[in-house]
mmCIF file of C-alpha atoms in Angstrom:
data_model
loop_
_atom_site.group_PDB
_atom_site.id
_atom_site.type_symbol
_atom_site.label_atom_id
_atom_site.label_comp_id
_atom_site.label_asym_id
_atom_site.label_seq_id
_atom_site.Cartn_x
_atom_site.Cartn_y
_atom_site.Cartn_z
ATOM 1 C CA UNK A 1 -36.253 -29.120 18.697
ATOM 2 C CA UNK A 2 -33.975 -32.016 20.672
ATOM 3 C CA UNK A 3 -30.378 -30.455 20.881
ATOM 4 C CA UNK A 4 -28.829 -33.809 21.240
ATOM 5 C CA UNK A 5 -24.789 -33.958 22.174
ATOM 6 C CA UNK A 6 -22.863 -35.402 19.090
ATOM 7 C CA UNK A 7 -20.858 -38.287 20.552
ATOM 8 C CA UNK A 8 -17.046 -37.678 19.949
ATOM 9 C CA UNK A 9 -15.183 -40.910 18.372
ATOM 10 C CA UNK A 10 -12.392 -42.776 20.289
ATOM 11 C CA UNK A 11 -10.032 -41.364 18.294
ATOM 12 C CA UNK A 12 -11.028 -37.738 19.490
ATOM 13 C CA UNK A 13 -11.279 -38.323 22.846
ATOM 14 C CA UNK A 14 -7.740 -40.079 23.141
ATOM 15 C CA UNK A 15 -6.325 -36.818 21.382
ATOM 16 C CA UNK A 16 -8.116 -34.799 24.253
ATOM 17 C CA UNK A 17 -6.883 -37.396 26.537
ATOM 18 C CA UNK A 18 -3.192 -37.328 25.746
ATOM 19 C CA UNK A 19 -3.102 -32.852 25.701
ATOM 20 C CA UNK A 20 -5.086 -33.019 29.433
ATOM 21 C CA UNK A 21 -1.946 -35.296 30.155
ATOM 22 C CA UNK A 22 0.445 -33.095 28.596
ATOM 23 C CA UNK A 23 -0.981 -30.249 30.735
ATOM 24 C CA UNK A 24 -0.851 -32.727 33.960
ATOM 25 C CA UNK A 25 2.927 -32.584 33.307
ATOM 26 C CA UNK A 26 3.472 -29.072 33.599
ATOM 27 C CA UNK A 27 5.549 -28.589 36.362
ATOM 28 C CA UNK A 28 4.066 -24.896 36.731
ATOM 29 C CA UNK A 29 0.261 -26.287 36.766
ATOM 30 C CA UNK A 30 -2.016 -24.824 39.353
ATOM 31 C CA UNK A 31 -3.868 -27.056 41.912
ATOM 32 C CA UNK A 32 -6.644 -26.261 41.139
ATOM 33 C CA UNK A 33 -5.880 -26.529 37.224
ATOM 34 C CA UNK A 34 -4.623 -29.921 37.878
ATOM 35 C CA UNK A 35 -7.559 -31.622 40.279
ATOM 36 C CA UNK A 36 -9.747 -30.284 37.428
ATOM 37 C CA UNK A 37 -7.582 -31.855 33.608
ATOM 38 C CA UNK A 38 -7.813 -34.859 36.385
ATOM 39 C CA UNK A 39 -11.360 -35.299 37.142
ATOM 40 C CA UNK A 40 -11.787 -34.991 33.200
ATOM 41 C CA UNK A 41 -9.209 -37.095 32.106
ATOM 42 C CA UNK A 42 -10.830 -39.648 34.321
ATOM 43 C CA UNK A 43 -14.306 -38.844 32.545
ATOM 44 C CA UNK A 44 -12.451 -39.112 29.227
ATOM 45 C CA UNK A 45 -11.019 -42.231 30.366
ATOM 46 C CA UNK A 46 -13.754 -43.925 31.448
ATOM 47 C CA UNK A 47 -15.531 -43.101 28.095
ATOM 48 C CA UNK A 48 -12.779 -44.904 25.975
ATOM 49 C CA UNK A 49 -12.800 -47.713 27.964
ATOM 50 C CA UNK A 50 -16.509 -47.797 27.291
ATOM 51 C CA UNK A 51 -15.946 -47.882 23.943
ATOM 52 C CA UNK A 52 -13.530 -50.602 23.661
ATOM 53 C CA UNK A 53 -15.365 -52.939 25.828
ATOM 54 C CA UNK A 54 -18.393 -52.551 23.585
ATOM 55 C CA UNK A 55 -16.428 -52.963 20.453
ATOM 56 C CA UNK A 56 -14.695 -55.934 21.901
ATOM 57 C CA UNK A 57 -17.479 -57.765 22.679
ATOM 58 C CA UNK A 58 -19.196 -57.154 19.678
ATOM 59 C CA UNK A 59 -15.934 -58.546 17.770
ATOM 60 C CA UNK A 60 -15.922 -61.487 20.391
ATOM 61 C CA UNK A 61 -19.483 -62.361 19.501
ATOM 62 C CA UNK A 62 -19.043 -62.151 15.523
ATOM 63 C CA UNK A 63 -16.032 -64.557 16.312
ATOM 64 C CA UNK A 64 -17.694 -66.536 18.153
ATOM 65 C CA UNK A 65 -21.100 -69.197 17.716
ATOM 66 C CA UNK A 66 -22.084 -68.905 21.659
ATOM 67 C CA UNK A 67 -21.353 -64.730 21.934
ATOM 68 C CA UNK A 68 -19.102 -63.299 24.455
ATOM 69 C CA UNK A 69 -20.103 -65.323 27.450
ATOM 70 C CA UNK A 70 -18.602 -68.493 26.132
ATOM 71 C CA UNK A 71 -15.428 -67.423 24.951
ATOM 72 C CA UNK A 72 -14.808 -65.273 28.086
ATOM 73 C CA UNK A 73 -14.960 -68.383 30.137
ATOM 74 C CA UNK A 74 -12.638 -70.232 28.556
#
């Protein structure tokens, strides 16, 4: 049997996004505490980013005859 990782929605990850933030704030954080909500914040990051890219270009390309490579140009 495939044990495949669910995929967490955007929504989800900005709500683990915005407490590793409110944990990067602590004034009484570790170092080492910190480097690591960091380093996953930036993983988290780069994942919604991800996201909205695809779901803009797939917007850009309903809106659009050409696709996304057309209206991106202009």
């Amino acid at each position: 049997m495939e044990n495949k990782k669910e995929e967490k929605s955007f929504e989800e990850l900005l709500s683990e996004l915005e407490s590793i933030i409110k944990k990067l704030d602590d004034k009484d954080v570790s170092l080492e505490d910190a480097v690591k909500n960091y380093t996953l914040g930036l993983d988290i990051s780069k994942k919604c980013n991800e996201i909205l890219t695809k779901n803009e270009e797939m917007i850009i390309e309903k809106m659009t005859d050409t696709g996304p490579e057309e209206f991106k140009t202009e």
